[in-house]
Coordinates of C-alpha atoms and ligand atoms in Angstrom, one line a residue:
X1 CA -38.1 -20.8 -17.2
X2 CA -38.1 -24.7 -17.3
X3 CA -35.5 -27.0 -17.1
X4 CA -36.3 -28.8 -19.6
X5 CA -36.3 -26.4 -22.0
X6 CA -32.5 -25.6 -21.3
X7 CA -31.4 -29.2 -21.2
X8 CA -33.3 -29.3 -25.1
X9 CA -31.6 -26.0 -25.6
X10 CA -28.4 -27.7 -24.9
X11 CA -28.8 -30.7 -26.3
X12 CA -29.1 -28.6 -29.8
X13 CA -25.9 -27.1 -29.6
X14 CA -27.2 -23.3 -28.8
X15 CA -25.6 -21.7 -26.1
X16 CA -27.7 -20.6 -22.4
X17 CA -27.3 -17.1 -21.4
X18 CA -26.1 -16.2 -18.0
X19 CA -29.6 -16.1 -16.1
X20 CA -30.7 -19.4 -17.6
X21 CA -27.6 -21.6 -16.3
X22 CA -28.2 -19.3 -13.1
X23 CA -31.8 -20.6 -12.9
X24 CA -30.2 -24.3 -13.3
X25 CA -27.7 -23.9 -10.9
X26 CA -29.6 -22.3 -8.4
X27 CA -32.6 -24.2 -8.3
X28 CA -30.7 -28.0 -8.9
X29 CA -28.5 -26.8 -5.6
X30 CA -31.9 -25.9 -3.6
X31 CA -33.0 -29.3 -4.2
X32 CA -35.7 -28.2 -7.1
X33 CA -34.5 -29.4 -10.1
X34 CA -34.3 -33.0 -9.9
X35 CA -30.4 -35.2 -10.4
X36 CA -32.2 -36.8 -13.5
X37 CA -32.9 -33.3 -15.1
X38 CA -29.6 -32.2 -14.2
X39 CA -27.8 -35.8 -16.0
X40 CA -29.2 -35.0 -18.3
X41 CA -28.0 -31.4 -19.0
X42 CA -24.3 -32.1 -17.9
X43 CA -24.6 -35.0 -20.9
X44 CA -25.7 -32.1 -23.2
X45 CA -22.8 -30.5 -22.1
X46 CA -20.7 -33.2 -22.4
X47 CA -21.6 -33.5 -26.4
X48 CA -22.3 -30.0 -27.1
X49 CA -19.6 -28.3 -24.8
X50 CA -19.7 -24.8 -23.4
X51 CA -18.4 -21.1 -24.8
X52 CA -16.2 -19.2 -22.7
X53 CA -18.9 -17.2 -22.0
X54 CA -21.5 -19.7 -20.4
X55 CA -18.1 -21.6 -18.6
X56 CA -17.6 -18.2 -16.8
X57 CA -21.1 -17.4 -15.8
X58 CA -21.5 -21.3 -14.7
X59 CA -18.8 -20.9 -12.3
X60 CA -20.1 -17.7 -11.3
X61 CA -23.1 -19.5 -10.2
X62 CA -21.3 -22.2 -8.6
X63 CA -19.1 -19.7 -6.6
X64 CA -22.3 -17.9 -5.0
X65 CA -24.3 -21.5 -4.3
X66 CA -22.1 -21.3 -1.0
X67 CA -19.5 -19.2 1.2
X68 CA -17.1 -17.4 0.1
X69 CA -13.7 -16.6 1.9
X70 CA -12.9 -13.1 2.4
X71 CA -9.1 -12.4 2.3
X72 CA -9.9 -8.5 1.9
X73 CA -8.7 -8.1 5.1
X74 CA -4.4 -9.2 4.4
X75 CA -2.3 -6.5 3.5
X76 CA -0.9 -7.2 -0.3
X77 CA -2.2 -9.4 -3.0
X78 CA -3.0 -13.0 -2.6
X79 CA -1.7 -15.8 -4.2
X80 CA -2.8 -19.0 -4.7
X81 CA -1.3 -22.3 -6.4
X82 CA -3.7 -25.2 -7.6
X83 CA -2.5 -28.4 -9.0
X84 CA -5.3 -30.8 -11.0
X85 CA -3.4 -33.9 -8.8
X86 CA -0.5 -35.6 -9.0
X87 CA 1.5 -38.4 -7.2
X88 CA 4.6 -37.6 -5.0
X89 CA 3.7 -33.9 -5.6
X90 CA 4.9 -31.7 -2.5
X91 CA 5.4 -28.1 -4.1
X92 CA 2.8 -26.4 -1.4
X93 CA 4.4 -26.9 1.2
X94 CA 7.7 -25.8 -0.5
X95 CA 6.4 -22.9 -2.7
X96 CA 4.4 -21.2 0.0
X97 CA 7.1 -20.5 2.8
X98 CA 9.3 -19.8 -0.3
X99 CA 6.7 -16.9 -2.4
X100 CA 6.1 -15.4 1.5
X101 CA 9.6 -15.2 1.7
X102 CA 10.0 -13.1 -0.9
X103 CA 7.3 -10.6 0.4
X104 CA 4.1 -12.1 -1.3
X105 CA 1.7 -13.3 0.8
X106 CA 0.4 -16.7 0.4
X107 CA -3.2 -18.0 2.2
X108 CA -3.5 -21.4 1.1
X109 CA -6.8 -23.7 1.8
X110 CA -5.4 -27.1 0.9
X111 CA -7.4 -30.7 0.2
X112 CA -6.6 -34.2 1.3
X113 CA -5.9 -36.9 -0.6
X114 CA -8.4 -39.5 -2.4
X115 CA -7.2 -42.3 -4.6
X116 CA -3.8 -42.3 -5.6
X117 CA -3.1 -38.8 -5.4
X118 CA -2.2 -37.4 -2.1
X119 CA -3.3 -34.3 -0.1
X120 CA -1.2 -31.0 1.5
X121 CA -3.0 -31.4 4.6
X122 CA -2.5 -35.3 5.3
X123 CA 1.2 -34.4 4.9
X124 CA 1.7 -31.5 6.8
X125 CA -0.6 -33.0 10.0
X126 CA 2.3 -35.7 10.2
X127 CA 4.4 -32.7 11.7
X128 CA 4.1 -33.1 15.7
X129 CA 1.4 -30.7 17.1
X130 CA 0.3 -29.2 13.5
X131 CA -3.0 -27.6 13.4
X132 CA -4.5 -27.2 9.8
X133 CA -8.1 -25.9 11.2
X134 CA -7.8 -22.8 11.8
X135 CA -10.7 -20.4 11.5
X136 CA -11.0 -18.1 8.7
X137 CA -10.0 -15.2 12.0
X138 CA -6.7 -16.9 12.3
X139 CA -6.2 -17.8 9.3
X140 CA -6.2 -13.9 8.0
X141 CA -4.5 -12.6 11.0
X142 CA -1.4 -15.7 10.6
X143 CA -0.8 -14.6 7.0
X144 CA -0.8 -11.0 8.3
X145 CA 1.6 -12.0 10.9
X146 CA 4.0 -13.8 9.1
X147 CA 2.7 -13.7 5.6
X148 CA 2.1 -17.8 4.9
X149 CA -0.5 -20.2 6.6
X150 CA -1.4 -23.6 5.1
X151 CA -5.0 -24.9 6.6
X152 CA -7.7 -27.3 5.5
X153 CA -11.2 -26.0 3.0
X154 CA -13.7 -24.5 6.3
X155 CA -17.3 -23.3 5.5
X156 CA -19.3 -24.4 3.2
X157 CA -17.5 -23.5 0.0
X158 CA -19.2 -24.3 -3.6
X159 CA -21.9 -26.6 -1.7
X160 CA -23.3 -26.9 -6.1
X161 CA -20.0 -28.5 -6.9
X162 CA -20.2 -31.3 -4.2
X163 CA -23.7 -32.3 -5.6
X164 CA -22.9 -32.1 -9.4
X165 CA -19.7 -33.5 -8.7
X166 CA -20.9 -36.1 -7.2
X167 CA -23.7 -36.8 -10.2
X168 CA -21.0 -36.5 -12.7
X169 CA -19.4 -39.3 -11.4
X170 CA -22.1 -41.6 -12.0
X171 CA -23.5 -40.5 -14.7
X172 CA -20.5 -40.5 -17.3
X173 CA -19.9 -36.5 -17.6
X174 CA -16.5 -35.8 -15.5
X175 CA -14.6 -35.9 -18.6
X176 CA -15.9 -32.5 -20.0
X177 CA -13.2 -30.0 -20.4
X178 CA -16.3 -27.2 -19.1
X179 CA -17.5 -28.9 -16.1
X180 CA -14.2 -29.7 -15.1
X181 CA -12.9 -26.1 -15.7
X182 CA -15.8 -24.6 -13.7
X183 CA -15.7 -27.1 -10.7
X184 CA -12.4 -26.6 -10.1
X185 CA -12.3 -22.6 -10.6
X186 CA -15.4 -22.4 -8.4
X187 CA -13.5 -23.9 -5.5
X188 CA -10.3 -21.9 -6.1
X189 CA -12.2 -18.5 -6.4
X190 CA -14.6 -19.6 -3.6
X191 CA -11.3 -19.5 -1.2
X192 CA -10.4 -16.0 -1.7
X193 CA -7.2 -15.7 -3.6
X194 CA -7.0 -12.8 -5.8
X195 CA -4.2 -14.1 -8.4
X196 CA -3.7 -17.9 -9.3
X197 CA -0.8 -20.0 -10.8
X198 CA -2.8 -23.6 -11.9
X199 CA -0.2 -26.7 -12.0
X200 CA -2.1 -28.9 -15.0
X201 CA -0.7 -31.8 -15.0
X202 CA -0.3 -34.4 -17.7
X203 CA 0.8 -37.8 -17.7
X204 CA -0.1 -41.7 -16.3
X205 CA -0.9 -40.3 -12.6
X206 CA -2.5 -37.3 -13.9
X207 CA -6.5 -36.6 -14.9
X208 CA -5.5 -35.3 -18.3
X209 CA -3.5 -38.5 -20.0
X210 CA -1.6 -36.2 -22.8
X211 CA -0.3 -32.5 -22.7
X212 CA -2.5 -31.5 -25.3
X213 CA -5.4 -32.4 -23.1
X214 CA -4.0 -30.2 -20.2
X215 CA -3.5 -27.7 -22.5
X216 CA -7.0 -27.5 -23.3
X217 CA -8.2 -27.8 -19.8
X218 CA -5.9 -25.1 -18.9
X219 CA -7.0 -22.7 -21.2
X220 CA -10.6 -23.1 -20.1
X221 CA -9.7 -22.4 -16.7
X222 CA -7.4 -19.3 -17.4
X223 CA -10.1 -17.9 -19.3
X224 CA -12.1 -18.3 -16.3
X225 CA -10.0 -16.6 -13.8
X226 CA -9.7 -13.8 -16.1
X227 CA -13.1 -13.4 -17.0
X228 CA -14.1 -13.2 -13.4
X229 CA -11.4 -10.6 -12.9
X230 CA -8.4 -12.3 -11.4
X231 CA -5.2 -12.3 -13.3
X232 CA -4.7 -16.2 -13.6
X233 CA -2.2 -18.5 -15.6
X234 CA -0.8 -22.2 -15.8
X235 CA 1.9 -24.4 -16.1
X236 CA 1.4 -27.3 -17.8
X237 CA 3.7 -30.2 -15.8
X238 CA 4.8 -33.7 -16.9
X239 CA 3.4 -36.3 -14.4
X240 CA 4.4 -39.5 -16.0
X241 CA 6.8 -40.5 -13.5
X242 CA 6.6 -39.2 -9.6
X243 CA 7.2 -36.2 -8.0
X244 CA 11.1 -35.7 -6.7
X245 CA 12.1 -39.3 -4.7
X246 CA 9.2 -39.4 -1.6
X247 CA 5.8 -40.7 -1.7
X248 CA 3.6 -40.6 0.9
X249 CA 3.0 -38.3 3.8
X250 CA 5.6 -38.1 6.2
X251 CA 8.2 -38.9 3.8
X252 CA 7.2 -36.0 1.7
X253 CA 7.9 -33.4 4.5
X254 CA 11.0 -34.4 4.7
X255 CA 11.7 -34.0 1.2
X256 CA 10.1 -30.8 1.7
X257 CA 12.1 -29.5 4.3
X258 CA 15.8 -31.1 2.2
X259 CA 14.1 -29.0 -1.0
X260 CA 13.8 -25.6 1.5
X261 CA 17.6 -26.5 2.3
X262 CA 18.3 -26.8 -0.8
X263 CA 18.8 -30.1 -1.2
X264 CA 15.8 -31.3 -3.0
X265 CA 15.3 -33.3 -5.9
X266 CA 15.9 -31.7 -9.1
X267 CA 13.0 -31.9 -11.0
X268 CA 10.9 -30.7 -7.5
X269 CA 13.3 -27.6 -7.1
X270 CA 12.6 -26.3 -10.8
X271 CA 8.7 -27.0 -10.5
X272 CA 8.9 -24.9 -7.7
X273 CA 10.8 -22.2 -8.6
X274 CA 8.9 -22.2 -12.2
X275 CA 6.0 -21.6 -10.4
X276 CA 7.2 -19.4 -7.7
X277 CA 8.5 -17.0 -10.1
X278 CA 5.1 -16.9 -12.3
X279 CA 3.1 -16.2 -8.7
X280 CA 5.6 -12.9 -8.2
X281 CA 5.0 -12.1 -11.8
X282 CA 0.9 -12.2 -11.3
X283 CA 1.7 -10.1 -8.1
X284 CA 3.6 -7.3 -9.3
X285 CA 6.7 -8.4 -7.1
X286 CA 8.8 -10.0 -9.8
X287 CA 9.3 -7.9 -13.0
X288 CA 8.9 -11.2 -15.2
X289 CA 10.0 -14.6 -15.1
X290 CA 13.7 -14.8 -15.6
X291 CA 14.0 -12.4 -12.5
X292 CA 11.4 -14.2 -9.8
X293 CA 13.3 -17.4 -10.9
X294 CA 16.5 -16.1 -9.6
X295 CA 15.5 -14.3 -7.1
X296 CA 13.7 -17.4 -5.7
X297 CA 16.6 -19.4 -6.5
X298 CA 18.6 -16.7 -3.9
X299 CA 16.0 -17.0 -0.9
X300 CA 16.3 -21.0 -0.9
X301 CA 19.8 -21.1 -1.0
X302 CA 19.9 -18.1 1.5
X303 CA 17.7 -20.4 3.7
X304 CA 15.0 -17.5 4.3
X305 CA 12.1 -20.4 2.7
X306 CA 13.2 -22.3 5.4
X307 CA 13.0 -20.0 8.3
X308 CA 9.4 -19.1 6.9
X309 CA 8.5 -22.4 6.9
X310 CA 9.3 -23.1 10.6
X311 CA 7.3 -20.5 11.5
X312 CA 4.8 -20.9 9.7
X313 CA 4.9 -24.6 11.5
X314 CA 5.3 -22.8 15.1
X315 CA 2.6 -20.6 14.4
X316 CA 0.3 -23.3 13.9
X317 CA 1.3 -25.2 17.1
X318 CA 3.7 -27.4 15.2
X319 CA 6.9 -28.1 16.3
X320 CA 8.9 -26.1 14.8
X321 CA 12.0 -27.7 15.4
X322 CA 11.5 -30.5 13.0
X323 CA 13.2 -28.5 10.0
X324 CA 16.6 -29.3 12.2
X325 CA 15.5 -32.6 13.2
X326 CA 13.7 -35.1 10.9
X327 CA 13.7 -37.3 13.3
X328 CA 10.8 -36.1 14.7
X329 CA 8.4 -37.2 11.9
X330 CA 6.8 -40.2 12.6
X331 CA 8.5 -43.1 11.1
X332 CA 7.6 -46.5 9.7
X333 CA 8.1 -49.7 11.8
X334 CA 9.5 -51.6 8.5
X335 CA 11.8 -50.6 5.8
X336 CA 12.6 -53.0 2.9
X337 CA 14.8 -52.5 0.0
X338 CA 13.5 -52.6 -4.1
X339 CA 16.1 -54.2 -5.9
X340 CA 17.2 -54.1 -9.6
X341 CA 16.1 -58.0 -11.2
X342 CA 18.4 -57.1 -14.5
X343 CA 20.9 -54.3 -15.9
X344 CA 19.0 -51.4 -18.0
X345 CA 17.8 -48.0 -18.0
X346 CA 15.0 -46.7 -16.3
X347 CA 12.8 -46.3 -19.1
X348 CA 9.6 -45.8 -17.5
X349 CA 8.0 -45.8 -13.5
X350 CA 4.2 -46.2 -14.1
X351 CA 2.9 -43.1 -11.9
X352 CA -0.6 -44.2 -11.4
X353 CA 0.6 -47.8 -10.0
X354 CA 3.2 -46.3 -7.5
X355 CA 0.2 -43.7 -6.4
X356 CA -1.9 -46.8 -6.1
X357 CA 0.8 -48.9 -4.2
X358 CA 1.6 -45.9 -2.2
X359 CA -2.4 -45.9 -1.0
X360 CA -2.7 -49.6 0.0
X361 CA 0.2 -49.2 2.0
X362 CA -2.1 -46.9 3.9
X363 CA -0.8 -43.4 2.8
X364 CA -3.7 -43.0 0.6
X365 CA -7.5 -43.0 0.9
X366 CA -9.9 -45.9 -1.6
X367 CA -12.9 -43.6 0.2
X368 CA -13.0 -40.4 2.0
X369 CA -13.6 -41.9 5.1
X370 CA -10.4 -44.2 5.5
X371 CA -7.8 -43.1 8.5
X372 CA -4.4 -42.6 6.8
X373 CA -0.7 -43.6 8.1
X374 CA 1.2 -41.1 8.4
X375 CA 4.4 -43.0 8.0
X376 CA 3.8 -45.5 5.3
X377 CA 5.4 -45.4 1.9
X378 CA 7.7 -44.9 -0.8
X379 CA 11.2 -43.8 -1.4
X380 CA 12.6 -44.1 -5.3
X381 CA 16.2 -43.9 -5.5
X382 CA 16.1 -44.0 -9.9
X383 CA 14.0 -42.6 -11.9
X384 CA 13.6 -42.4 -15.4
X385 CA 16.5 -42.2 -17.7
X386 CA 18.9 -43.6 -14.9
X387 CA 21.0 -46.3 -15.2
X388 CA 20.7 -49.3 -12.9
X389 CA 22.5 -52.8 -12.5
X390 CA 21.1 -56.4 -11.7
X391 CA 21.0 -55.9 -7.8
X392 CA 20.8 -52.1 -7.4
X393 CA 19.0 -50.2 -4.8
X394 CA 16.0 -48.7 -6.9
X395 CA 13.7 -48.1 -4.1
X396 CA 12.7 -48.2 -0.5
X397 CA 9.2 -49.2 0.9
X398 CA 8.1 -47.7 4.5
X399 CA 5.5 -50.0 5.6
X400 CA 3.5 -51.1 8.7
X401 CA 4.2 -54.6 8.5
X402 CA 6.4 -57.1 6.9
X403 CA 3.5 -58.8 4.9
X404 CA 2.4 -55.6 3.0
X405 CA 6.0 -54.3 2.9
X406 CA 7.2 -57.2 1.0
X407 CA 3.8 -57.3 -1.3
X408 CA 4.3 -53.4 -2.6
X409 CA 8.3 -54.7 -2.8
X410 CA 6.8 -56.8 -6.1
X411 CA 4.6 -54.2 -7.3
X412 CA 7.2 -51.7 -7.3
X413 CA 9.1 -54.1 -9.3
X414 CA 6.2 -54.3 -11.9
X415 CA 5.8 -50.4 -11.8
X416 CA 9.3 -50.0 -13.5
X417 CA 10.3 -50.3 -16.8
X418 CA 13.8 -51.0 -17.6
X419 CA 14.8 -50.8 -21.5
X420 CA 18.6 -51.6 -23.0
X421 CA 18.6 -48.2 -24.4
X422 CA 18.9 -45.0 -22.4
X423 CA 15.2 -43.3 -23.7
X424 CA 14.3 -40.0 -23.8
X425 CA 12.6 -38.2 -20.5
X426 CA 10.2 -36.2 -21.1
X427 CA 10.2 -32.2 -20.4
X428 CA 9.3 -31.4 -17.0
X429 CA 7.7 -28.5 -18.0
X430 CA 5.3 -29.1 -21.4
X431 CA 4.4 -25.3 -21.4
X432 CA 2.5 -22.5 -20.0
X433 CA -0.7 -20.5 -20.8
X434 CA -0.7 -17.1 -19.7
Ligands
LIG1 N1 -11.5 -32.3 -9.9 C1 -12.4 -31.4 -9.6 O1 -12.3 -30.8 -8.6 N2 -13.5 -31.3 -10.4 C2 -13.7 -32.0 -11.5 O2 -14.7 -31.9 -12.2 C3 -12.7 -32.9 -11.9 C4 -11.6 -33.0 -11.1
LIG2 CA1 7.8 -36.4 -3.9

């Protein structure tokens, strides 16, 4: 076989069987087939696109370039929740206490945050003492315990990924629904979890700009998960404006932990519950929808998610005692108000900007290897379809100091939209794909 016979194969629209995108994978992974060759094939791809068939054995071969985590060893079946990226977005660390809760176990390897979207791990290492590196040992024996742990990617998962990945990006060829579909599935699978609930979102701050776009990305990666022989489905999510009110890390928590009270923002609590209840479906624990939804609905206002949570949090030599006392997350040294210039409705909070402000307030990483603050960020108090008044509290800024506390005050400002006409908010919830 020669590489350049498949990328010419490709580039003609014809479809590679299983061994020949093996031989590509492989060998471009072992260093053997060069980046050009391989540019060259994902731009085929790109223009030619994949069939289900090729997508499947593609992240096959991307699954065994590496590791693979074996969760064989917890009792019951795994779940596992992905989300393509969004900003404000908190629902890990609210869904996974909460699906333990109700008897499902839930071993989640979690990412940090790059850009303007944030990361489950940054967030739950501002709790005092958390550890989020546990080995894969105590990882398995935790979620035995006490059915829930939370920790950062170990080993060397999907080691093709991080080199195509990282080609795609310069090279023009991350916006193919395939590649996408495969990258992400690889890592997913490559982390063990038998059934998965994908969170596609769609919107400003999202990777895919319009539902229809998610959509299509979602069924790609459904038929992936299935193909490989784990029940998998997805929720296609609205992420024009932010997640529920907080954004950035330590601010998230606590909306977290006032969402496991039951006190969380709306449109937060019914992301997590949708998904919740389509996670005991996959798992046998719910008989369908309408029934995990309530009985998730119970266990949150029962405070059981809670309880789970804090242990979770001891267990992994946090302190657990922050769920009582918020307090104890670290907190910014500056707090400014957002204030209303003119009367209107809240017709619009640009998601990717508010991501973006959120970062250079230091909650965010522009590279991987920026240090975060833990404290720094944003609180909205309206969001779209509100009502506000010339001089009304629309938002608070948590920053490190004055200077780049009053300079997100004005882009915050530019991030909103008022209108004189109360518009229409878009569905929360665009649709699923089973
Ligand atoms: N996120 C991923 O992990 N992979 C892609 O290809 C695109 C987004
Ligand atoms: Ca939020």
């Amino acid at each position: 076989m020669r590489a350049v016979d498949l990328i010419a194969k490709k580039r003609d629209g014809e479809a590679l069987s299983e061994a020949e995108i093996h031989f590509l994978i492989d060998n471009y992974t072992k260093g053997i087939i060069p980046d050009y060759q391989m540019a060259a094939w994902a731009m085929a791809v790109y223009f030619r696109g994949m069939t289900d068939r090729e997508t499947i054995a593609l992240t096959e071969a991307m699954i065994r370039s590496g590791e693979v985590i074996d969760l064989s060893d917890v009792d019951g079946i795994v779940v596992d929740k992905h989300s393509t990226g969004g900003v404000g977005d908190t629902t890990t660390i609210i869904l996974a206490p909460l699906v333990a809760a109700a008897g499902v176990p839930v071993a989640k390897m979690s990412g940090r945050g790059l850009g303007h979207t944030g990361g489950t791990i940054d967030k739950l290492e501002t709790i005092p003492g958390m550890r989020l590196d546990l080995s894969i040992q105590e990882f398995v024996e935790q979620v035995n315990r006490i059915g829930v742990s939370i920790v950062g990617q170990t080993g060397n998962l999907v080691p093709a990924d991080k080199k195509l990945y990282a080609l795609r990006d310069v090279t023009g060829t991350v916006e193919s629904l395939p590649l996408i579909a495969a990258s992400v599935m690889s890592k997913k699978l490559a982390s063990g979890a038998h059934s998965i609930v994908l969170d596609v979102k769609a919107g400003k701050g999202a990777f895919m700009k319009t539902p229809e776009d998610a959509f299509a990305l979602a069924k790609v990666m459904v038929s992936i998960g299935r193909g490989l022989g784990h029940p998998t489905s997805a929720v296609i999510t609205d992420m024009n404006e932010p997640l529920g009110y907080a954004v950035g890390n330590a601010l998230e928590v606590r909306e977290a932990i006032e969402t496991l009270k039951g006190q969380g923002p709306a449109d937060l609590t019914e992301l997590c519950l949708t998904i919740g209840a389509r996670l005991l479906t996959l798992a046998g624990a719910a008989s369908g929808e309408e029934e995990g939804y309530r009985r998730l609905e119970r266990i949150l206002g029962s405070g059981q998610a809670l309880e789970k949570f804090a242990q979770m949090v001891e267990a992994q030599g946090g302190n657990p005692r922050v769920t009582e006392d918020l307090e104890l997350l670290p907190k910014a040294p500056v707090v400014l108000p957002v204030v209303a210039g003119a009367d209107g409705y809240v017709a619009g909070i640009d998601c990717y900007r508010i991501g973006h402000i959120a970062m250079v307030l230091g909650a965010g990483r522009a590279t991987k290897e920026d240090r975060i603050n833990p404290a720094v960020g944003i609180r909205l108090c309206k969001k779209v379809g509100e009502p506000v008044a010339a001089g009304e509290l629309i938002a608070y800024v948590h920053a490190a100091t004055e200077q780049q506390g009053l300079e997100a005050v004005q882009k915050i400002l530019q991030a909103y939209r008022l209108s004189d006409l109360q518009p229409e908010k878009p569905p929360l919830i665009h649709g699923v794909e089973f």
